[in-house]
Coordinates of C-alpha atoms in Angstrom, one line a residue:
M728 CA -164.3 113.5 -0.1
R729 CA -161.5 115.3 -1.9
W730 CA -158.6 112.8 -2.5
G731 CA -154.9 113.2 -3.1
F732 CA -152.5 110.4 -4.1
I733 CA -149.1 110.1 -2.5
G734 CA -147.1 107.9 -4.9
A735 CA -147.7 107.6 -8.6
S736 CA -147.7 103.9 -8.4
N737 CA -149.0 100.9 -10.3
I738 CA -151.2 100.0 -7.4
A739 CA -152.7 103.5 -7.4
E740 CA -153.6 103.0 -11.0
R741 CA -155.6 99.9 -10.0
V742 CA -157.2 101.6 -7.0
I743 CA -158.4 104.8 -8.8
P744 CA -161.0 103.2 -11.0
S745 CA -162.5 101.4 -8.0
L746 CA -162.5 104.6 -5.9
R747 CA -164.3 106.4 -8.8
K748 CA -167.2 103.9 -8.4
I749 CA -168.0 105.3 -5.0
A750 CA -170.4 108.2 -5.0
G751 CA -169.2 111.6 -3.8
Q752 CA -165.4 111.1 -4.2
E753 CA -163.4 113.8 -6.0
L754 CA -159.9 112.7 -7.1
V755 CA -157.8 115.9 -7.1
A756 CA -154.0 115.5 -7.3
V757 CA -150.9 113.3 -7.1
C758 CA -147.5 113.8 -5.5
S759 CA -144.4 111.9 -6.6
R760 CA -140.6 112.4 -6.2
S761 CA -140.5 112.4 -10.0
A762 CA -142.0 115.5 -11.7
H763 CA -142.3 113.7 -15.0
R764 CA -144.0 110.7 -13.4
A765 CA -146.3 112.9 -11.4
Q766 CA -147.4 114.9 -14.5
Q767 CA -147.8 111.7 -16.6
F768 CA -149.9 110.1 -13.8
A769 CA -152.1 113.1 -13.4
E770 CA -152.8 113.3 -17.1
Q771 CA -153.5 109.6 -17.4
Q772 CA -155.8 109.5 -14.4
G773 CA -157.6 112.7 -15.0
L774 CA -156.3 114.6 -11.9
A775 CA -156.2 118.4 -11.8
S776 CA -152.6 118.8 -10.6
A777 CA -149.3 117.1 -10.1
H778 CA -146.7 117.9 -7.4
T779 CA -143.3 116.9 -6.1
D780 CA -143.6 118.8 -2.8
L781 CA -145.9 117.0 -0.3
S782 CA -146.7 120.2 1.5
E783 CA -148.1 121.6 -1.7
L784 CA -150.4 118.6 -2.1
L785 CA -151.5 118.8 1.5
A786 CA -152.3 122.5 1.1
L787 CA -155.1 121.7 -1.4
G788 CA -157.7 121.2 1.2
L789 CA -157.9 117.5 0.9
D790 CA -160.1 115.2 3.0
A791 CA -158.2 112.0 2.4
V792 CA -155.0 110.6 0.9
Y793 CA -154.1 107.2 -0.5
I794 CA -150.4 106.5 0.2
S795 CA -148.7 104.0 -2.2
S796 CA -145.1 105.3 -2.2
T797 CA -142.2 103.0 -1.4
N798 CA -142.5 101.6 2.1
E799 CA -139.8 103.6 3.9
Q800 CA -141.8 106.8 3.2
H801 CA -145.1 105.7 4.6
A802 CA -144.6 106.8 8.2
A803 CA -143.4 110.4 7.5
Q804 CA -146.0 110.9 4.8
T805 CA -148.8 109.6 6.9
L806 CA -147.9 111.8 9.9
A807 CA -147.8 114.8 7.6
A808 CA -151.2 114.0 6.1
L809 CA -152.8 113.4 9.5
D810 CA -151.4 116.7 10.7
A811 CA -153.0 118.4 7.6
G812 CA -156.3 117.0 8.7
C813 CA -156.5 114.2 6.2
H814 CA -157.8 110.7 6.7
V815 CA -155.2 108.2 5.4
L816 CA -155.5 104.9 3.5
C817 CA -151.9 103.5 3.5
E818 CA -150.5 100.6 1.5
K819 CA -148.9 97.8 3.4
P820 CA -146.6 97.4 5.1
L821 CA -147.8 100.3 7.2
A822 CA -144.2 101.3 8.1
M823 CA -140.7 99.9 8.4
S824 CA -140.7 99.6 12.2
L825 CA -143.2 98.9 14.9
A826 CA -142.3 102.3 16.6
D827 CA -143.3 104.2 13.5
A828 CA -146.5 102.2 13.1
A829 CA -147.4 102.9 16.7
A830 CA -146.7 106.7 16.1
M831 CA -149.0 106.7 13.1
I832 CA -151.8 105.1 15.0
E833 CA -151.3 107.4 18.0
R834 CA -151.3 110.5 15.7
A835 CA -154.5 109.4 13.9
E836 CA -156.3 109.0 17.2
A837 CA -155.0 112.4 18.4
Q838 CA -156.2 114.1 15.2
G839 CA -159.5 112.3 15.1
R840 CA -158.8 110.9 11.7
V841 CA -159.2 107.4 10.2
L842 CA -156.1 105.4 9.4
G843 CA -156.6 102.3 7.3
T844 CA -154.2 99.7 5.8
N845 CA -154.9 98.5 2.3
H846 CA -155.0 94.8 3.0
H847 CA -157.3 94.0 0.0
L848 CA -157.6 90.3 0.6
R849 CA -160.1 91.0 3.4
A850 CA -162.5 92.3 0.8
S851 CA -162.8 89.0 -1.0
A852 CA -166.3 87.4 -0.9
L853 CA -164.6 84.0 -0.9
H854 CA -162.5 84.9 2.2
G855 CA -165.6 86.2 3.9
Q856 CA -167.3 82.8 3.3
V857 CA -164.2 81.0 4.8
R858 CA -164.2 83.3 7.8
Q859 CA -167.9 82.7 8.5
M860 CA -167.7 79.0 8.0
I861 CA -164.8 78.7 10.4
A862 CA -166.7 80.8 13.0
D863 CA -169.8 78.6 12.5
G864 CA -167.9 75.4 13.1
A865 CA -168.6 74.1 9.6
I866 CA -165.4 72.1 9.6
G867 CA -165.1 71.5 13.3
R868 CA -162.2 72.9 15.2
V869 CA -159.6 74.4 12.9
H870 CA -156.1 73.0 13.7
G871 CA -154.1 73.9 10.5
V872 CA -153.9 76.3 7.6
Q873 CA -151.8 76.0 4.5
V874 CA -151.2 79.2 2.3
S875 CA -149.4 79.1 -1.0
H876 CA -149.0 82.6 -2.2
A877 CA -146.3 81.9 -4.7
V878 CA -146.5 84.1 -7.8
Y879 CA -144.2 85.5 -10.5
L880 CA -143.4 89.2 -9.9
P881 CA -143.7 90.8 -13.4
P882 CA -140.8 92.8 -14.7
H883 CA -142.6 96.2 -14.4
L884 CA -143.0 95.6 -10.7
Q885 CA -139.5 94.3 -9.9
G886 CA -137.3 97.4 -9.4
W887 CA -136.8 98.2 -5.7
R888 CA -138.8 95.1 -4.6
I889 CA -135.9 92.9 -5.5
D890 CA -132.8 94.9 -4.7
V891 CA -133.5 97.7 -2.2
P892 CA -133.9 96.4 1.4
G893 CA -134.0 99.9 2.8
A894 CA -137.2 100.6 0.8
G895 CA -138.8 97.4 2.2
G896 CA -138.0 95.2 -0.7
G897 CA -138.4 91.4 -0.6
V898 CA -141.2 88.9 -0.5
V899 CA -141.7 89.0 3.2
L900 CA -142.6 92.7 3.5
D901 CA -144.4 92.5 0.1
I902 CA -146.5 89.3 0.5
L903 CA -146.1 87.7 3.9
V904 CA -147.7 90.9 5.4
H905 CA -150.9 90.1 3.4
D906 CA -150.9 86.4 4.4
A907 CA -150.4 87.3 8.0
D908 CA -153.3 89.7 7.9
L909 CA -155.5 87.3 6.1
L910 CA -154.9 84.5 8.6
R911 CA -155.7 86.9 11.5
F912 CA -158.9 87.8 9.6
L913 CA -159.9 84.2 8.9
L914 CA -159.0 82.7 12.3
Q915 CA -160.0 85.7 14.4
A916 CA -156.9 84.8 16.5
E917 CA -153.4 86.3 17.0
P918 CA -150.1 84.8 15.8
R919 CA -147.6 84.5 18.7
R920 CA -144.5 82.8 17.2
I921 CA -143.0 82.4 13.7
T922 CA -140.2 80.3 12.2
T923 CA -139.1 81.5 8.7
V924 CA -136.6 80.4 6.1
T925 CA -135.8 82.7 3.2
R926 CA -134.0 82.1 0.0
Q927 CA -133.0 83.7 -3.3
H928 CA -134.0 81.8 -6.4
G929 CA -133.1 84.2 -9.3
L930 CA -134.7 87.5 -8.7
G931 CA -133.6 88.8 -5.2
Q932 CA -130.4 90.6 -5.2
G933 CA -128.0 91.5 -2.3
Q934 CA -129.7 90.9 1.0
V935 CA -133.3 90.8 -0.6
E936 CA -135.1 87.5 -0.5
D937 CA -137.5 86.4 -3.3
S938 CA -138.8 83.3 -1.5
A939 CA -139.9 82.5 2.0
M940 CA -141.6 79.7 4.0
S941 CA -142.9 80.2 7.5
L942 CA -144.6 78.3 10.3
L943 CA -146.9 80.4 12.4
E944 CA -148.3 79.5 15.8
F945 CA -151.6 81.1 16.8
D946 CA -153.5 81.5 20.0
G947 CA -155.6 78.4 20.5
G948 CA -153.0 76.1 19.0
V949 CA -153.7 76.5 15.2
L950 CA -150.6 76.0 13.1
A951 CA -150.3 77.9 9.7
Q952 CA -147.8 77.2 7.0
T953 CA -147.1 79.9 4.4
H954 CA -145.1 80.0 1.2
E955 CA -144.4 83.3 -0.5
S956 CA -142.5 83.6 -3.7
F957 CA -141.6 86.1 -6.5
V958 CA -140.3 83.4 -8.8
A959 CA -143.2 80.9 -9.2
K960 CA -144.2 81.2 -12.9
H961 CA -147.6 79.8 -13.8
A962 CA -148.5 78.9 -10.2
A963 CA -152.0 79.1 -8.8
T964 CA -152.5 80.5 -5.3
R965 CA -154.0 78.1 -2.8
L966 CA -155.6 78.3 0.7
H967 CA -156.3 75.1 2.6
V968 CA -158.0 75.2 6.0
L969 CA -158.0 72.0 8.0
G970 CA -160.6 71.2 10.7
T971 CA -161.5 68.2 12.8
E972 CA -164.7 67.6 10.8
G973 CA -163.7 68.7 7.3
A974 CA -161.6 71.0 5.2
L975 CA -162.0 74.1 3.0
Y976 CA -159.9 74.5 -0.1
A977 CA -159.6 77.6 -2.2
E978 CA -157.7 78.2 -5.4
G979 CA -157.0 81.6 -7.1
S980 CA -158.3 83.8 -4.2
L981 CA -154.9 85.3 -3.1
T982 CA -154.7 87.8 -6.0
Q983 CA -156.0 91.3 -6.9
D984 CA -158.6 89.7 -9.1
G985 CA -161.3 89.3 -6.5
G986 CA -162.3 85.8 -7.7
G987 CA -161.3 82.3 -7.0
R988 CA -163.1 79.0 -6.3
L989 CA -163.9 77.4 -2.9
W990 CA -164.7 73.8 -2.0
L991 CA -165.9 72.2 1.2
R992 CA -164.9 68.6 1.9
D993 CA -166.5 66.7 4.8
A994 CA -168.3 63.4 5.6
S995 CA -170.9 64.2 2.9
G996 CA -168.2 64.4 0.2
E997 CA -166.9 67.4 -1.8
R998 CA -169.0 70.3 -3.0
E999 CA -168.2 73.8 -4.3
V1000 CA -169.2 76.8 -2.2
P1001 CA -170.4 79.7 -4.3
A1002 CA -168.4 82.9 -3.9
P1003 CA -169.0 85.8 -6.3
K1004 CA -166.1 87.7 -7.9
V1005 CA -165.9 91.2 -6.5
D1006 CA -163.9 94.4 -6.9
L1007 CA -161.6 94.2 -3.9
Y1008 CA -160.6 97.8 -4.0
E1009 CA -164.1 99.2 -4.4
I1010 CA -165.2 97.2 -1.3
G1011 CA -162.1 98.3 0.6
C1012 CA -162.4 101.9 -0.4
D1013 CA -166.1 102.0 0.3
A1014 CA -165.5 100.7 3.8
F1015 CA -162.8 103.3 4.3
V1016 CA -165.1 106.2 3.0
R1017 CA -167.9 105.0 5.3
A1018 CA -165.5 104.9 8.3
C1019 CA -164.4 108.5 7.5
A1020 CA -168.1 109.4 7.7
G1021 CA -168.4 107.8 11.1
Q1022 CA -170.0 104.6 9.8
G1023 CA -168.1 101.5 10.9
A1024 CA -164.4 100.9 10.5
P1025 CA -162.0 100.3 7.6
L1026 CA -161.6 96.7 6.5
A1027 CA -158.1 96.8 8.0
S1028 CA -157.2 99.4 10.5
G1029 CA -153.9 101.0 11.4
A1030 CA -153.7 98.5 14.3
D1031 CA -154.3 95.6 11.8
G1032 CA -151.4 97.0 9.7
E1033 CA -149.2 97.2 12.8
R1034 CA -149.9 93.5 13.6
S1035 CA -149.2 92.2 10.1
L1036 CA -146.0 94.3 10.1
A1037 CA -145.0 92.7 13.5
V1038 CA -145.3 89.3 11.9
A1039 CA -143.2 90.2 8.9
L1040 CA -140.5 91.8 11.0
A1041 CA -140.4 88.7 13.3
A1042 CA -140.2 86.5 10.2
L1043 CA -137.1 88.5 8.9
S1044 CA -135.6 88.2 12.4
S1045 CA -136.2 84.4 12.4
A1046 CA -134.7 84.0 9.0
A1047 CA -131.6 86.0 10.0
N1048 CA -130.9 84.1 13.3
G1049 CA -132.2 80.7 12.4
R1050 CA -134.6 80.4 15.4
A1051 CA -138.3 80.8 16.1
Q1052 CA -139.2 84.4 16.9
Q1053 CA -141.8 85.7 19.3
I1054 CA -144.2 88.2 17.7
D1055 CA -144.3 91.4 19.6

């Protein structure tokens, strides 16, 4: 497929080398609001052309686009790309409203194109192990999950993420969407209610939160506790799944690194479960490419992106009104 990139972003710089590992992919051009940034990005990534006009990019006869612009642009750019006949792999959150997300999904279906959400944590071999072990009953009936996705947002990524709520800034739309999607993936169940408290601990400005803790209630009675942070220097991410017959404990898997370690604890004691390190973006892009060829589905669909967005929006509503919020 011939690819275009909408957004000359840091995450696109990570995705491009992984996409190049997949046979048959031609990386053509980039579009950014900044002409200087677009040209610099094209030169650095070996792309043929740089654009500031989206219509010019979409006139190049592309087969697919990867959208990694700021969040408030996702919906309009996705709709334009779908109307131009492109498949779309879009960064999370899929949109800024559920109405926009639904419109994106509907347009993809109408145009016969694939819409995927880049929820990279689904590609982890470790998370695949956890999902399978839960499904197999390896730790009995799961009743609780604890997620610690507390990190330090490096200075080069801060910018709009800490001070522009209209662009989707804040830790809820940046990280909780990932945790919500991962929990749906692992538990194969839907979250129905969320209670969230947000805070500012040194990075968030104005109305933008840099820390959040949530309690999610899932179909089947599972309770999940999540902690997201932009201000946790030197912290390791953790995932703890509690069952009636044992527990699974992972450290370092909630990153872009594709690694981490996993342990099983049950009546036989504690033992490490092997989980190879993988290139998350290669796996995710490969699944997307295959889906565009009619072979299977993307790791996270547009509908999956809509559901994780619903959780994040309900979390923000809960934090604002101080009450548990139903997830639409």
